[in-house]
Short mmCIF file of C-alpha atoms in Angstrom, two decimals:
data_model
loop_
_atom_site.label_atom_id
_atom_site.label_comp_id
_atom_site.label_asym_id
_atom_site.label_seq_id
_atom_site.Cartn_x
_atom_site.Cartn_y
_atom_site.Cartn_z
CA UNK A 1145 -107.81 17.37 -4.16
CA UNK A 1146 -104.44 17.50 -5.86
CA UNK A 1147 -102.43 15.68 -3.70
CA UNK A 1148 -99.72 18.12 -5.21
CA UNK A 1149 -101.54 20.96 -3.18
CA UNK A 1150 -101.59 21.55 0.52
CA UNK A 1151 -103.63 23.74 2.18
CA UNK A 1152 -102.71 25.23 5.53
CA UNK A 1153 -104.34 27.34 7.60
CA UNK A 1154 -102.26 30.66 8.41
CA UNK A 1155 -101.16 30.26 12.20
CA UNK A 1156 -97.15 31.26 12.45
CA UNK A 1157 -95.36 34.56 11.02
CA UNK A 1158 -93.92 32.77 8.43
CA UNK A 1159 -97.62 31.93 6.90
CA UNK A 1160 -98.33 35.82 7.09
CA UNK A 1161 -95.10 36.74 5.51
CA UNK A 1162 -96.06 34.18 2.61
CA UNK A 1163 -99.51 35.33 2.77
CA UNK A 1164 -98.67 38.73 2.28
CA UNK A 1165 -95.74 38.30 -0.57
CA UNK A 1166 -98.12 35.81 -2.59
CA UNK A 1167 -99.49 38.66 -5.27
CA UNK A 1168 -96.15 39.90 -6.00
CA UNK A 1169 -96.03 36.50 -8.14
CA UNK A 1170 -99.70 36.57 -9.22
CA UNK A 1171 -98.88 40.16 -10.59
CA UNK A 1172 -95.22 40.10 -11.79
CA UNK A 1173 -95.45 42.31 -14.99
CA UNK A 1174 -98.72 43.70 -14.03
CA UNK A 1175 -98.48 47.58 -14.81
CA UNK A 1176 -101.92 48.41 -13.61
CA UNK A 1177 -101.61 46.76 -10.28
CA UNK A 1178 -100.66 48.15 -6.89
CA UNK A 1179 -99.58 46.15 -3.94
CA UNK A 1180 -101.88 47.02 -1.25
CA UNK A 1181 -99.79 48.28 2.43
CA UNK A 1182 -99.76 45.25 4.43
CA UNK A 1183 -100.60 47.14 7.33
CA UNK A 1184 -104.17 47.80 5.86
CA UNK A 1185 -104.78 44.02 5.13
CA UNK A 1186 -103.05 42.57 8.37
CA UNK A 1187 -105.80 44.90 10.45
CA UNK A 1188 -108.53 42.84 8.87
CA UNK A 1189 -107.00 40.21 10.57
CA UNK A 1190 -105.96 41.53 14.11
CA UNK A 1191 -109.57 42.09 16.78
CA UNK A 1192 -107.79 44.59 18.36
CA UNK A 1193 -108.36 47.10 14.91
CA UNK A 1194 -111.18 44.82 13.42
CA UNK A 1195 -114.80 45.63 15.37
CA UNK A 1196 -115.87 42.80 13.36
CA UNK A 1197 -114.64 40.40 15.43
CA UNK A 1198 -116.52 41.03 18.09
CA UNK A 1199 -119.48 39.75 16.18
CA UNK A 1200 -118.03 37.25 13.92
CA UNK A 1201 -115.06 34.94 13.08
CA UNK A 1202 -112.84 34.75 10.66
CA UNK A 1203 -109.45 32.44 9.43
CA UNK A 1204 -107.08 32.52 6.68
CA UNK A 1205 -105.46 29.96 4.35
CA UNK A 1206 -102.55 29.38 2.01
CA UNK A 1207 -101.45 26.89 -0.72
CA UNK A 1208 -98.53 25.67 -0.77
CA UNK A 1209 -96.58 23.59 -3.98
CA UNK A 1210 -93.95 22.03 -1.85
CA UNK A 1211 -91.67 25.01 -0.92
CA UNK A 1212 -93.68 27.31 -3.10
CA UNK A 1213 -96.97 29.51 -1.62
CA UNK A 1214 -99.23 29.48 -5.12
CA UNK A 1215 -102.33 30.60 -3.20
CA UNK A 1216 -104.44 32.12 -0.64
CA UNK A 1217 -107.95 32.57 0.82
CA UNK A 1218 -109.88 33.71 4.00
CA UNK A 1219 -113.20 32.84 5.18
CA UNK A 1220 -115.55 34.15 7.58
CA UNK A 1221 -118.84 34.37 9.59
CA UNK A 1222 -120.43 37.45 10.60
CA UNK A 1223 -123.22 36.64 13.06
CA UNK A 1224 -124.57 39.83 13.27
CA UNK A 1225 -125.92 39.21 8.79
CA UNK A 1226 -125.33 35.29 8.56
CA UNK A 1227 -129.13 34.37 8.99
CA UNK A 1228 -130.53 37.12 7.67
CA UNK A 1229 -130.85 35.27 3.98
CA UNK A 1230 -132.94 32.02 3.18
CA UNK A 1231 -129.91 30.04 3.33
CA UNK A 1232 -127.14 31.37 6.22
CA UNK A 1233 -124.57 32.78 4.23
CA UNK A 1234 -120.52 33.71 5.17
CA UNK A 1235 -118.02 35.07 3.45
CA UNK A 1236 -114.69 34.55 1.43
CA UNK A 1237 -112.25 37.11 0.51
CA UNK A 1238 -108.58 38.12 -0.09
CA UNK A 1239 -108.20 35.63 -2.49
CA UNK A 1240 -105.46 35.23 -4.96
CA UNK A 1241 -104.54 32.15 -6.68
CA UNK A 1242 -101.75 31.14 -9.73
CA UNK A 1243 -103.27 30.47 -12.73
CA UNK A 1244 -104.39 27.05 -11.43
CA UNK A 1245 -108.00 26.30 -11.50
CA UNK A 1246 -107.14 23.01 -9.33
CA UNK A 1247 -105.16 25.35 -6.65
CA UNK A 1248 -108.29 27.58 -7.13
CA UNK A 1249 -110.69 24.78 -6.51
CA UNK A 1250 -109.02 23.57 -3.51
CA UNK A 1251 -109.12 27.09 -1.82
CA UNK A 1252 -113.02 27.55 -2.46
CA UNK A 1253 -113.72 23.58 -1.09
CA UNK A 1254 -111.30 24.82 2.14
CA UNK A 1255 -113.65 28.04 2.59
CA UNK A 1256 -117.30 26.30 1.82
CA UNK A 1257 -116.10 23.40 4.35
CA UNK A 1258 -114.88 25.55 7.25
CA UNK A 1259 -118.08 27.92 6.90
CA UNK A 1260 -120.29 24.04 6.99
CA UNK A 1261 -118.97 23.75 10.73
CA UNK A 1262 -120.42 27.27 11.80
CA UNK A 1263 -123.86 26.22 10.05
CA UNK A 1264 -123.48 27.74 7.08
CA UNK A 1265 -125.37 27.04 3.33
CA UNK A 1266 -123.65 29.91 1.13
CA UNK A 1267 -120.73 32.08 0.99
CA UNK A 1268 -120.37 35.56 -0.82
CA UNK A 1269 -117.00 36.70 -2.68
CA UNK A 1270 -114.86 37.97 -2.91
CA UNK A 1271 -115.89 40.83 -0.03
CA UNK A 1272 -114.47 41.91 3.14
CA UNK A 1273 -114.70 40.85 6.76
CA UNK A 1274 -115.85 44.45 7.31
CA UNK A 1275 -117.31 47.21 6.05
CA UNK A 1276 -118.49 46.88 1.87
CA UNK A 1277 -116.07 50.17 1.30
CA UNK A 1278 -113.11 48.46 1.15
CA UNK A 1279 -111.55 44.59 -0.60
CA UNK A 1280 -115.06 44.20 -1.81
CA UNK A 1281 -115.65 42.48 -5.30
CA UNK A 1282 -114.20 40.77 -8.44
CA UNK A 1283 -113.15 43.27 -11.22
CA UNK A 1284 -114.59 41.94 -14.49
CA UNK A 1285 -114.57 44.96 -16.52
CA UNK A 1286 -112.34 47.74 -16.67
CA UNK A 1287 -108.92 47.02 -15.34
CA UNK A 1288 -107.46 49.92 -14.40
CA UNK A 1289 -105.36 50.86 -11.52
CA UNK A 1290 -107.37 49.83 -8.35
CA UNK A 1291 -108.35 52.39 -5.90
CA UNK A 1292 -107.06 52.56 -2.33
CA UNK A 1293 -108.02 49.65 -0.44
CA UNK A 1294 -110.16 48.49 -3.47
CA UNK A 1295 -109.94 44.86 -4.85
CA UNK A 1296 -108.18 44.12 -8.37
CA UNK A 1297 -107.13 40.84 -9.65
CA UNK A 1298 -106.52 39.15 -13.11
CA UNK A 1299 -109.01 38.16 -15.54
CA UNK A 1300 -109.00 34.36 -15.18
CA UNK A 1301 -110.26 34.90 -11.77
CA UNK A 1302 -113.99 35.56 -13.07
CA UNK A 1303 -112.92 31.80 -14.70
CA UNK A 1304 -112.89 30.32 -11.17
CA UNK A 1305 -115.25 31.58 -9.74
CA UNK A 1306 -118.28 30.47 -12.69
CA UNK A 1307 -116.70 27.60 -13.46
CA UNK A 1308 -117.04 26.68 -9.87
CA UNK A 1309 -120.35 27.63 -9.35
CA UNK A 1310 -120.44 30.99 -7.93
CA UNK A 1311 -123.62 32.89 -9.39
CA UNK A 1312 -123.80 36.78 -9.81
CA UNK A 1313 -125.39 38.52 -6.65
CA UNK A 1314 -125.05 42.11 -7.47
CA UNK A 1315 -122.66 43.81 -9.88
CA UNK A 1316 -120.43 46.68 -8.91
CA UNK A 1317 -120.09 50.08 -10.61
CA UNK A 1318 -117.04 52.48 -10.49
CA UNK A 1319 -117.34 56.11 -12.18
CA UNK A 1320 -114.62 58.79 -12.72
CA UNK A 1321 -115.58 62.25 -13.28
CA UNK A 1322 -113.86 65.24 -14.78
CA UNK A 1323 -113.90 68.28 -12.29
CA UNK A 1324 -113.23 70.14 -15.74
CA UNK A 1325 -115.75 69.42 -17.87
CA UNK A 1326 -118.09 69.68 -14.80
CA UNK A 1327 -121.86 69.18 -14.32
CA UNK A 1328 -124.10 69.14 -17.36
CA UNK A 1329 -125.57 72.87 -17.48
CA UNK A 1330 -129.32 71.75 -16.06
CA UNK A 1331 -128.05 70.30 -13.31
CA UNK A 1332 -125.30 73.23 -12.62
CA UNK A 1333 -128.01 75.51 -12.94
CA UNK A 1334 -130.47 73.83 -11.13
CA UNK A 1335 -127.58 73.58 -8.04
CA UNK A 1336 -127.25 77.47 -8.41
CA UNK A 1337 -130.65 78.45 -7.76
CA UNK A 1338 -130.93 75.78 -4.36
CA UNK A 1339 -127.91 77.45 -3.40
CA UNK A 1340 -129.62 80.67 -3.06
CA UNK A 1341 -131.87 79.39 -1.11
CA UNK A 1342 -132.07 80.58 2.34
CA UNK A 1343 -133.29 77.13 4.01
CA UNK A 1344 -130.22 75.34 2.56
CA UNK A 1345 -126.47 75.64 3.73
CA UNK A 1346 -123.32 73.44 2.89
CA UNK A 1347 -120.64 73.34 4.82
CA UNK A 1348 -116.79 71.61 4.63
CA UNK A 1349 -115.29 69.51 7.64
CA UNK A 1350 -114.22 71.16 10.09
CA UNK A 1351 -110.87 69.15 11.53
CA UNK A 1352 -111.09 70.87 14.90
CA UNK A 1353 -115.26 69.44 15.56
CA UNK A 1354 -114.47 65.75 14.15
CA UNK A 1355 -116.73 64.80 16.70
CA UNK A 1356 -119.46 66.96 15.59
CA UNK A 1357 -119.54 65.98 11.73
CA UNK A 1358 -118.92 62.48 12.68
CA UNK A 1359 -122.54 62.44 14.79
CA UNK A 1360 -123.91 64.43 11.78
CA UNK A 1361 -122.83 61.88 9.20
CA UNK A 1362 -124.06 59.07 12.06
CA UNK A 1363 -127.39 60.89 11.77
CA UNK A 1364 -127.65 60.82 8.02
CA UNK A 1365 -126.22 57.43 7.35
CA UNK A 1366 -128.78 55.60 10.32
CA UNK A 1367 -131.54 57.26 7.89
CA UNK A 1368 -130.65 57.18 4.77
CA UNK A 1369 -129.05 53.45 4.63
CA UNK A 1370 -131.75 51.80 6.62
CA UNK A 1371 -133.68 50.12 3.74
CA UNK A 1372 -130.64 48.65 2.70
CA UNK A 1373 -130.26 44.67 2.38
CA UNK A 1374 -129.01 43.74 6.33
CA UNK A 1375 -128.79 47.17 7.28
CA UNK A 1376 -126.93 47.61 11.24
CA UNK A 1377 -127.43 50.90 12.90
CA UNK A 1378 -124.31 52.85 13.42
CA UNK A 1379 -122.94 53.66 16.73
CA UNK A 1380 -121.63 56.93 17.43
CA UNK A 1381 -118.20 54.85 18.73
CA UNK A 1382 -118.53 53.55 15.45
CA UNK A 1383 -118.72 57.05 13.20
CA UNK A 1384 -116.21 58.46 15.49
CA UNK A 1385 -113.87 55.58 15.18
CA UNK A 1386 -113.92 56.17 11.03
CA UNK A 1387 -113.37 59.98 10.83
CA UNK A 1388 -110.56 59.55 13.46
CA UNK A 1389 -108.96 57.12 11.22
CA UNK A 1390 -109.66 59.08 8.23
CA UNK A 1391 -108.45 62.66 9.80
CA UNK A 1392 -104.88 61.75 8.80
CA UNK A 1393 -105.59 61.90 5.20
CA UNK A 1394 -108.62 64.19 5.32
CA UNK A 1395 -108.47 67.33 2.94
CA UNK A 1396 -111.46 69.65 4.21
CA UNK A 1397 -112.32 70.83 0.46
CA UNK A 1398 -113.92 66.63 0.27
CA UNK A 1399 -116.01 66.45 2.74
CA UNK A 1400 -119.40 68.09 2.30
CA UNK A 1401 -122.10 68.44 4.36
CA UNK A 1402 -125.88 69.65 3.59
CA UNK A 1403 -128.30 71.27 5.94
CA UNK A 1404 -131.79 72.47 6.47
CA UNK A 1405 -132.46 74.81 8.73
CA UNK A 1406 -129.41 73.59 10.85
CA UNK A 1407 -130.67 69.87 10.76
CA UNK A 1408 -128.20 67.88 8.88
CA UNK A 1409 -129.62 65.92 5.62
CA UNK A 1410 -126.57 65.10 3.65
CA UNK A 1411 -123.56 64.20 2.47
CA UNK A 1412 -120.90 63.29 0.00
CA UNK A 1413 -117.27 61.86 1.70
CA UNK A 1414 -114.12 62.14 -0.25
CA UNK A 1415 -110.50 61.90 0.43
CA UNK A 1416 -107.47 61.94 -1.91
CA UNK A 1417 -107.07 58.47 -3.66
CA UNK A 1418 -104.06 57.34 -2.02
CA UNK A 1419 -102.91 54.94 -4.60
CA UNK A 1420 -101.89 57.54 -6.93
CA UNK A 1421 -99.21 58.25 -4.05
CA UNK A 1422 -98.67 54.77 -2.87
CA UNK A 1423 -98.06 53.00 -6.44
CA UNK A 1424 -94.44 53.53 -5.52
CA UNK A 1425 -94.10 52.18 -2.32
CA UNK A 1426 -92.27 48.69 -2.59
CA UNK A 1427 -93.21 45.20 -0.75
CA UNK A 1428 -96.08 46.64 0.97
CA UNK A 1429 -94.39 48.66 3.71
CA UNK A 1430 -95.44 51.13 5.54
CA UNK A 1431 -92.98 52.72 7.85
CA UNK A 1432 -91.62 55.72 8.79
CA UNK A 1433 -89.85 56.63 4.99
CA UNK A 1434 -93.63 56.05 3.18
CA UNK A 1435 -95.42 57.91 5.76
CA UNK A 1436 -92.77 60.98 5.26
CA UNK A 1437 -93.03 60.61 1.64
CA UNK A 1438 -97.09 60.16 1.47
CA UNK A 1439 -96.85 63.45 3.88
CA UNK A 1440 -95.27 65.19 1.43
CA UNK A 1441 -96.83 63.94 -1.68
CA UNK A 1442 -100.45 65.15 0.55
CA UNK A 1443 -98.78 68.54 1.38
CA UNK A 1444 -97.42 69.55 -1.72
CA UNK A 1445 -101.05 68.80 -3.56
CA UNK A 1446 -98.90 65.57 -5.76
CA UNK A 1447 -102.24 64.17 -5.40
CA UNK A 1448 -104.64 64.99 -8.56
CA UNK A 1449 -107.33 62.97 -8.26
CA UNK A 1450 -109.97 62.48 -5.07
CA UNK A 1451 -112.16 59.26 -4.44
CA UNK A 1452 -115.83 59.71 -3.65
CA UNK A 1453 -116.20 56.96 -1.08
CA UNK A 1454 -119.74 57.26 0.13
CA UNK A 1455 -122.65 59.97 -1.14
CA UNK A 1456 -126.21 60.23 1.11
CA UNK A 1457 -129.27 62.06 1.95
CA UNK A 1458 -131.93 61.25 4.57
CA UNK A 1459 -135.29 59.95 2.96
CA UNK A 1460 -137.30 62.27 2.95
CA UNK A 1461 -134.43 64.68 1.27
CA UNK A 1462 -133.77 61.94 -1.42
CA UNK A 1463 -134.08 62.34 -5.30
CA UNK A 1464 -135.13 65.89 -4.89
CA UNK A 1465 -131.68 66.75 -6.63
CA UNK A 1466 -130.12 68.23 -3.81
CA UNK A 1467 -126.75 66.08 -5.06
CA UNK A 1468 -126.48 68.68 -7.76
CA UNK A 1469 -126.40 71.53 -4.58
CA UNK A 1470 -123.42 69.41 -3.14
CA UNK A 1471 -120.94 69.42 -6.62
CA UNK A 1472 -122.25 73.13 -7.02
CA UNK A 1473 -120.28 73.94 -3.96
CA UNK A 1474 -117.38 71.34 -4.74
CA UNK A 1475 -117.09 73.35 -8.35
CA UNK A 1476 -116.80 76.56 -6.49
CA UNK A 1477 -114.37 75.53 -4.26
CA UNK A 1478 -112.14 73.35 -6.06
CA UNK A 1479 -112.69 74.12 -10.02
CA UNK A 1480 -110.95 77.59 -9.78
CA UNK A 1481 -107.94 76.37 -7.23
CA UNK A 1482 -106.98 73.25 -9.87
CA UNK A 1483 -106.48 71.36 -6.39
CA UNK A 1484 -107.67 68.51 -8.08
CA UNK A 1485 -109.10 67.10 -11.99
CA UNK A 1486 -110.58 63.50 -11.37
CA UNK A 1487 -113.12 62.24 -9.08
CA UNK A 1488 -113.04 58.50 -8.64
CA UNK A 1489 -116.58 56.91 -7.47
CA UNK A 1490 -116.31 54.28 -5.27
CA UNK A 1491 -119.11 51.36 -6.34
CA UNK A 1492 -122.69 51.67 -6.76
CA UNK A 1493 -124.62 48.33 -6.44
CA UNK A 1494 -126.90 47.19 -9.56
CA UNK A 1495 -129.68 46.29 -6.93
CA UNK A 1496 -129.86 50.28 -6.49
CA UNK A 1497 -131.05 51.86 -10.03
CA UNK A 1498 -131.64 55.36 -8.52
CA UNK A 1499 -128.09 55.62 -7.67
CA UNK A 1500 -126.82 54.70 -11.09
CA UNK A 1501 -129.50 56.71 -12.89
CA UNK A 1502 -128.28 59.44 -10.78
CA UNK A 1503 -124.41 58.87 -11.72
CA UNK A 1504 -125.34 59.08 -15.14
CA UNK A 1505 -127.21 61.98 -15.17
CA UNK A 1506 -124.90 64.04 -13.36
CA UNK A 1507 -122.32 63.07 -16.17
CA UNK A 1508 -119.91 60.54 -14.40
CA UNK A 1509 -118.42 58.19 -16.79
CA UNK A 1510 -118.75 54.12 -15.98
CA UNK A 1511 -115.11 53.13 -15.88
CA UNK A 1512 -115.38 49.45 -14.40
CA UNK A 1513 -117.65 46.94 -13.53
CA UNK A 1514 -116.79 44.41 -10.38
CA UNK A 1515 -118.91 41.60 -9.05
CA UNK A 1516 -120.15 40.12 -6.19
CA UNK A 1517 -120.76 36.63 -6.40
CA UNK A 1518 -122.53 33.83 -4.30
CA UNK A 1519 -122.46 30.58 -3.86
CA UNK A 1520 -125.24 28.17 -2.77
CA UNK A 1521 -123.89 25.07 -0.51
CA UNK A 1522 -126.95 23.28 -2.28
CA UNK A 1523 -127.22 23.69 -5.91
CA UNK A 1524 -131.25 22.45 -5.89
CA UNK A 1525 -131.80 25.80 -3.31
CA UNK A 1526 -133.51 28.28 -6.07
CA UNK A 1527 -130.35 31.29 -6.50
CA UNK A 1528 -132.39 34.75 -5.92
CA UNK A 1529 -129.89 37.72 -6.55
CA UNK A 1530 -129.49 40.77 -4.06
CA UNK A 1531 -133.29 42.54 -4.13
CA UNK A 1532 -133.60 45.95 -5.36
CA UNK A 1533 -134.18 48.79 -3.56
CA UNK A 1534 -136.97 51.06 -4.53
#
């Protein structure tokens, strides 16, 4: 290691504060980024917001040039996944580094070394010590804005990473679509006639039964995602816990639900994409000014563009089209009020063609391309990237 460059683990306020104000040198003059609220990366951090750390552990490092913070990292194990692969894998994220690839280096060695005491033969990165919807991936194409809670970073990062030996596990896709231009005709059509069809309903949240449509999208979600690579059963604790923290932001004309016959098969999830408020916020804060003003920007409809987080149908209600039923509603609703004129797509993984094939068809435009990458502990261990699902 550069003997220029020491590493210490976060442990008093002042290592937060520096943790926290790092980007805002990594990203001086950057138009397109937006400082995440501190608030939403600190609860990563803190067990009493973080489920995660019931199940897992996690710490948190920065770099520091004499008086200068030039870098930072986190690493983490959760137990729950960790030996689910051929060789027990943990995790890195929230990195953000200088354009050093020494300072870089030294971060990485700090993570792959900690994650060695807990047993450990690979870490993934850059993802999240929680749920993949959120600080998940390396941008690598397409730097635009970043979506709420969404990872961006500068190009030279994708540098560090191969250069150090991280391999490509899955790659990342991120769509926008034009509420204007709409669905291609076939599939609009194809939406009308399902819609007239008796055994079919859709329905929008209703804010009053959260605890209803969060059981229903519980029920869905423990079907549909269960072939997924280390799949966990969601609690209903769990689903209640996300549409709780979700209701402040929630605009009923996003959030869809399908049914047949009364039994719920679908959904799609979206909210308004914060950032296009936020961007204006300064130094991360969050208090009592930002919420006012991200009240009002919510309230007077400032906010143009929504952000698809999470589309789904049980198995046996899968690639029968029924997404095209879903946006035929969404049209009807929102098309003729103008509410909004974007849809952002939160990521599709490469390991899950159907998904893509479906984005395309339905006419969403690929606007960037992020990666997750792993990195084997033991470079003669054969690299096998994330399996498909079928």
């Amino acid at each position: 290691m550069n003997n220029k460059i020491k590493i210490i683990e976060v442990s008093e306020p002042k290592h937060v504060e520096r943790f926290l104000q790092l980007p805002e040198k990594v990203y001086q003059g950057d138009k397109n980024w937006i400082r995440p609220l501190d608030k939403d990366i600190e609860q990563v951090f803190d067990p009493n917001k973080n489920s995660f750390h019931s199940h897992g552990i996690i710490t948190r490092w920065i770099a520091m040039c004499g008086d200068t913070c030039v870098g930072r990292v986190a690493a983490f194990v959760n137990f729950r996944t960790a030996n689910s692969f051929k060789q027990p894998t943990g995790g890195m994220g929230f990195f953000e580094c200088i354009h050093s690839l020494d300072i870089a280096f030294s971060l990485f060695d700090t993570c792959r070394d900690w994650l060695k005491e807990f047993g450990i033969g690979a870490m993934d990165g850059p993802i999240n010590f929680g749920e993949n919807n959120a600080w998940w991936g390396l941008v690598v194409e397409g730097y635009e804005p970043p979506l709420y809670r969404n990872n961006y970073n500068p190009s030279y990062y994708q540098d560090f990473f191969e250069r150090y030996g991280f391999q490509t596990y899955f790659e990342q896709y991120y769509y926008n679509y034009d509420f204007k231009k709409g669905l291609s005709p076939r599939y609009y059509e194809f939406g009308r006639r399902l819609a007239q069809r008796e055994e079919y309903h859709c329905e929008n949240v209703d804010l009053n039964n959260i605890d209803k449509y969060a059981d229903d999208f519980r029920e869905v979600y423990n079907q549909g995602w269960k072939t997924h690579d280390n799949f966990k059963e969601m609690k209903a604790k769990r689903a209640l816990s996300l549409f709780k923290t979700m209701k402040p932001v929630i605009d009923k004309d996003l959030i869809w639900f399908l049914y047949h016959n009364d039994r719920p098969i679908g959904f799609i999830i979206m909210i308004p994409e914060l950032n296009t408020l936020l961007r204006n916020f300064r130094r991360g804060r969050f208090g009592i000014i930002q919420k006012l003003q991200l009240k009002i920007g919510l309230t007077m409809k400032m906010c143009k563009v929504a952000y698809g987080s999470v589309i789904g149908f049980i198995p046996e209600f899968q690639h029968k089209g029924l997404e095209a039923l879903l946006f035929y509603h969404i049209h009807q609703k929102l098309v003729p009020e103008g509410k909004y004129e974007t849809l952002k797509i939160g990521w599709a993984g490469d390991f899950n063609p159907r998904v893509v094939n479906l984005y395309q068809k339905l006419g969403f435009k690929k606007v960037q391309t992020s990666r997750t990458y792993r990195y084997l502990f033991d470079p003669s261990m054969p690299f096998e990237r994330a399996p498909i699902i079928h």
